[in-house]
Short mmCIF file of C-alpha atoms in Angstrom, two decimals:
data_model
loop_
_atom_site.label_atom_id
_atom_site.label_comp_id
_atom_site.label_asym_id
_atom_site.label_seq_id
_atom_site.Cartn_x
_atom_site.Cartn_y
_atom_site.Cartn_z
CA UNK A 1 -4.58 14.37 3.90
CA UNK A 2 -3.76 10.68 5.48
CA UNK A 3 -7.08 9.57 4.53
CA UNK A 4 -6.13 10.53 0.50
CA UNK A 5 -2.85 9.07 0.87
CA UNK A 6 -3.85 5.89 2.04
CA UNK A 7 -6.99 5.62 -0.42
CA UNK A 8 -4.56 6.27 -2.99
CA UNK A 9 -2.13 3.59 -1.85
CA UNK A 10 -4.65 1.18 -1.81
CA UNK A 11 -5.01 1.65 -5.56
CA UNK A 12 -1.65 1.35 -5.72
CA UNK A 13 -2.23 -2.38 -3.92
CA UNK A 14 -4.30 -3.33 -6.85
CA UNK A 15 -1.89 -2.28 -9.61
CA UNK A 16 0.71 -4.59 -8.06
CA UNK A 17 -1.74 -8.29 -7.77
CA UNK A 18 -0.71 -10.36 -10.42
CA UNK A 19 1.73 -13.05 -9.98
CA UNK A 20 2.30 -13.56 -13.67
CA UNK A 21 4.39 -10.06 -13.84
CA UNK A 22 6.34 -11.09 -10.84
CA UNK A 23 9.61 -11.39 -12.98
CA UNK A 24 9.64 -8.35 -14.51
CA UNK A 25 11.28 -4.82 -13.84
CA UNK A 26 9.93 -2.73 -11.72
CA UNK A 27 8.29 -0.29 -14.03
CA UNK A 28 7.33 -3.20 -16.29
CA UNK A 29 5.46 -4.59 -13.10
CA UNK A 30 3.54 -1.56 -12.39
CA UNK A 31 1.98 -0.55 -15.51
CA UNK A 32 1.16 -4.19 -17.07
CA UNK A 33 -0.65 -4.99 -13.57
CA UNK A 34 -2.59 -1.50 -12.99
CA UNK A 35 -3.95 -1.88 -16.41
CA UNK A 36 -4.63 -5.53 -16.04
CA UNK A 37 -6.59 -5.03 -12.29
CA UNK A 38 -8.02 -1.51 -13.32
CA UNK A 39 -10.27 -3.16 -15.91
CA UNK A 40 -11.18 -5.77 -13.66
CA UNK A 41 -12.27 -3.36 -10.58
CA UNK A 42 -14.60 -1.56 -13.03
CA UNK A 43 -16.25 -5.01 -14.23
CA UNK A 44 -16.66 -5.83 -10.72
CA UNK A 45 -20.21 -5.05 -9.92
CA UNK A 46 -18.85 -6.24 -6.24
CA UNK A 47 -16.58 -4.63 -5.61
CA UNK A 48 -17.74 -1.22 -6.60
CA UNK A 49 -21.14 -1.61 -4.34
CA UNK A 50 -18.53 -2.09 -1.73
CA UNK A 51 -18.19 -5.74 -1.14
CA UNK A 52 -15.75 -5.44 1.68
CA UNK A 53 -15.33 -9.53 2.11
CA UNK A 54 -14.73 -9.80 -1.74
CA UNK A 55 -12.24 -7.11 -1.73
CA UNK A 56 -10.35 -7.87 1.11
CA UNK A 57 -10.31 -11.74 -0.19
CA UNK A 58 -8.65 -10.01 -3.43
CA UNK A 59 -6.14 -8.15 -1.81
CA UNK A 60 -4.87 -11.28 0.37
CA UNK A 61 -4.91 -13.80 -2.11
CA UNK A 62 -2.96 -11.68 -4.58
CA UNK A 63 -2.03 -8.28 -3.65
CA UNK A 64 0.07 -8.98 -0.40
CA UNK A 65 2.90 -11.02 -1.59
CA UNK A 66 3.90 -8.03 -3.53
CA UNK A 67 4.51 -5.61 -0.61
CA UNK A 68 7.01 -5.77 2.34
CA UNK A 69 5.21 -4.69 5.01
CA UNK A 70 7.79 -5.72 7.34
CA UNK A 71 9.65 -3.23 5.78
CA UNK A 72 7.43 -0.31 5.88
CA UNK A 73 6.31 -0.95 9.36
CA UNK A 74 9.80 -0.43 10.43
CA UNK A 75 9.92 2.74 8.21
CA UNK A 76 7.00 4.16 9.72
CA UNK A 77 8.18 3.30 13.16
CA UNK A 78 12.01 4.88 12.38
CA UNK A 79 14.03 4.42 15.30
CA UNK A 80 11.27 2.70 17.79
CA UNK A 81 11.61 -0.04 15.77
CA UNK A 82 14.81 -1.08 16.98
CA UNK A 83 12.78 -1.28 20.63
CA UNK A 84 10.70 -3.60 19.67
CA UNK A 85 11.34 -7.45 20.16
CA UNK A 86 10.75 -9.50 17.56
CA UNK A 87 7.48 -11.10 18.12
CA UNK A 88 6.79 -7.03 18.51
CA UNK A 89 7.99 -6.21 15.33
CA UNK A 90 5.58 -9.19 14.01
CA UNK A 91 2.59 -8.04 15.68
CA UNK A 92 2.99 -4.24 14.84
CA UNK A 93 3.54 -5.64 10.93
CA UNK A 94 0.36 -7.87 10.82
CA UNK A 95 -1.58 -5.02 12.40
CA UNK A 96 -0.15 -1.97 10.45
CA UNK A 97 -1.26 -4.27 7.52
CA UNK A 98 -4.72 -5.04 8.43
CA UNK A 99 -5.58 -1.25 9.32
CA UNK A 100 -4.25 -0.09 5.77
CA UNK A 101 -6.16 -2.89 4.22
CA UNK A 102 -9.09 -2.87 6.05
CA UNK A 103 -9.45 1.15 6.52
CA UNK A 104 -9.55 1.81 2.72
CA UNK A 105 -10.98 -0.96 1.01
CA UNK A 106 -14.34 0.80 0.22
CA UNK A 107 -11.99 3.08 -1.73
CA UNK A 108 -12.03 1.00 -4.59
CA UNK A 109 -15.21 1.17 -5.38
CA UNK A 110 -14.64 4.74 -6.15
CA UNK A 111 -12.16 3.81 -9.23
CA UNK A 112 -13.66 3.60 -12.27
CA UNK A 113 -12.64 6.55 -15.01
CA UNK A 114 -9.22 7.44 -14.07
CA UNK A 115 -5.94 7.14 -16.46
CA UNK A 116 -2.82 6.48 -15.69
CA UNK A 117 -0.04 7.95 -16.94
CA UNK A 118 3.29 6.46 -16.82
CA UNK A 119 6.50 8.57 -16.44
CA UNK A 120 9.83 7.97 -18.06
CA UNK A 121 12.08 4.95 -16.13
CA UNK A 122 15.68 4.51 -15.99
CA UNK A 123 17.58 2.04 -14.00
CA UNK A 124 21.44 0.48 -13.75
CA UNK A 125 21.07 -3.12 -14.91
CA UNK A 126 22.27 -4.09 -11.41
CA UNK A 127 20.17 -1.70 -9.05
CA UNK A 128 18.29 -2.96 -6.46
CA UNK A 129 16.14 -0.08 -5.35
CA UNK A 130 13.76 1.87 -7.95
CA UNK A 131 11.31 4.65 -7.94
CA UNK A 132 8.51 3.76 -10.41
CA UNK A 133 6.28 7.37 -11.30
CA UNK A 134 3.11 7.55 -12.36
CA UNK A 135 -0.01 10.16 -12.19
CA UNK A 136 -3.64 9.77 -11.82
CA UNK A 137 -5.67 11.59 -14.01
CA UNK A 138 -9.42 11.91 -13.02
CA UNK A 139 -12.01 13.32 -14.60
CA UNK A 140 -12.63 16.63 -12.67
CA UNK A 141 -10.53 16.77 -10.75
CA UNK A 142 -5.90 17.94 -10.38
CA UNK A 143 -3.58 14.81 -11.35
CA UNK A 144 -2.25 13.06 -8.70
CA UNK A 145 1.12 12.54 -8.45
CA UNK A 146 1.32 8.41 -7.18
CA UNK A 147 5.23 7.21 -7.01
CA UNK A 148 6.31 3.30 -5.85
CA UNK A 149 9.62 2.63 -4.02
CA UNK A 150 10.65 -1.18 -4.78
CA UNK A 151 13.33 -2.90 -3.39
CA UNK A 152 14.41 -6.10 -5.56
CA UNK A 153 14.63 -9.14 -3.59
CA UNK A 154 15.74 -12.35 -5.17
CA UNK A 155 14.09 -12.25 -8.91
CA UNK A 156 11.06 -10.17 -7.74
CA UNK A 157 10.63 -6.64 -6.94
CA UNK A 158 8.68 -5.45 -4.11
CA UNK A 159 6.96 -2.33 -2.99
CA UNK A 160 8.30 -0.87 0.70
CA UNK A 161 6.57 2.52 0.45
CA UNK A 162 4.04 4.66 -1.58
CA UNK A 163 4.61 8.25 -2.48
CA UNK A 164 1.59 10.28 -2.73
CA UNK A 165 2.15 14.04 -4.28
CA UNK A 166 5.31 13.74 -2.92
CA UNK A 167 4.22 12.57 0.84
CA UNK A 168 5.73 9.57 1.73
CA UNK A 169 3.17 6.94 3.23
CA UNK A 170 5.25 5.32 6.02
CA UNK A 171 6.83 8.87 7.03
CA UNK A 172 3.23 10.30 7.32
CA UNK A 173 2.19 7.68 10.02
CA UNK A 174 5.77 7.91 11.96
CA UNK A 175 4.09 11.11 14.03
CA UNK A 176 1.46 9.58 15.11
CA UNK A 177 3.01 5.77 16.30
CA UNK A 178 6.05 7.99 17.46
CA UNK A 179 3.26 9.52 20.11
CA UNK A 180 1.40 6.19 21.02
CA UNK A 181 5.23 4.83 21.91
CA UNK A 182 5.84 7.65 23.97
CA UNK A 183 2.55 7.48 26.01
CA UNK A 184 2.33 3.92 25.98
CA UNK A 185 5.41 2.16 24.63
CA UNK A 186 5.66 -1.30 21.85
CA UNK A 187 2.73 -2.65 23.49
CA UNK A 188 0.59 0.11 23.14
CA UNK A 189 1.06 1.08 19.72
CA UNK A 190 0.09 -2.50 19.34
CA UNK A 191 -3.14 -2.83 21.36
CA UNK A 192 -4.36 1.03 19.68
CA UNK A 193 -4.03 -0.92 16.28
CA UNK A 194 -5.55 -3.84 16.92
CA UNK A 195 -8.27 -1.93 18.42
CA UNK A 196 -8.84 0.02 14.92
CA UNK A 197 -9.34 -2.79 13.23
CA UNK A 198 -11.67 -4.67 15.64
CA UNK A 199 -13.52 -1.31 15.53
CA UNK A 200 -12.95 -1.35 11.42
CA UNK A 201 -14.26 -5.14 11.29
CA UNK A 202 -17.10 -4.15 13.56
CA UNK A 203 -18.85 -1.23 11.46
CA UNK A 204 -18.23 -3.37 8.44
CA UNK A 205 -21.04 -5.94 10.23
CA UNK A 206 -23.34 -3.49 11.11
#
């Protein structure tokens, strides 16, 4: 179940890349950019043969700004967060990062016939939190419910947490760094996720 989560939030990374739609709502945001970088992943003879240096160059240079991984780090930590210092809270957000980046980016080379359908949006003309829903439709294969929590800061919206048929992605990893806190505190939790991704990086070379 993680593993589908997470594949499907990195699809939700590429929907959000594209400065140009920074200004607009939140719903606006989502669907102009996912059909926008959709057509572009399945032109991208790269990227589909799993060009892991290509892909993760696409998702720094334009899909990060649009996420606050600060945010959801300290979601998926809940209350251990408030134990960390803050060159901790740093470290475990740079590292959280990398291992959702770097985990899933073959997954995109596995998008290349699905729809998405966009579900009806309302919001106050002064909110400051949304929930954008869409669904995945794949050929084959159930919808897949895929839901976007933003949080508006400044002019720009940005995403804090992906919902994937109705399982929250920061709540689904607060188990399992709730457990490497308790056996081996901040530190730990830092150290086993920096050794995922040096052990991520490392099969990528073989």
């Amino acid at each position: 179940m993680k593993a589908r989560i997470v594949s499907a939030f990195l699809l939700s990374l590429l929907m959000l890349c594209a400065p140009a739609f920074a200004q607009q709502g939140p719903d606006e945001l989502v669907k102009n950019v996912t059909e926008e970088v959709l057509s572009i992943v399945r032109s991208d003879k790269d990227i589909q043969s799993g060009n892991a240096q290509k892909t993760n160059a696409l998702i720094e240079q334009k899909v990060l700004p649009h996420f606050d991984f600060m945010h959801m780090t300290a979601l998926a930590l809940g209350r251990d967060w408030a134990k960390a210092s803050p060159e901790q809270q740093k470290k475990l957000s740079s590292e959280f990062q990398a291992l959702l980046v770097n985990t899933y980016s073959n997954a995109l080379s596995t998008y290349k016939h699905q729809t998405i359908n966009y579900k009806p949006f309302r919001m106050a003309a002064n909110q400051t939190d949304a929930l954008v829903r869409t669904e995945i439709r794949q050929p084959g294969g159930a919808p897949v419910q895929l839901d976007y929590r933003l949080e508006k800061q400044g002019n720009s919206w940005k995403v804090y947490d992906v919902i994937v048929g109705g399982i929250s992605l920061v709540t689904n990893y607060r188990d399992t760094f709730a457990q490497e806190v308790r056996n081996a505190g901040i530190d730990g939790l830092i150290q086993s996720l920096a050794a995922k991704n040096k052990q991520i990086a490392a099969g990528r070379q073989k």
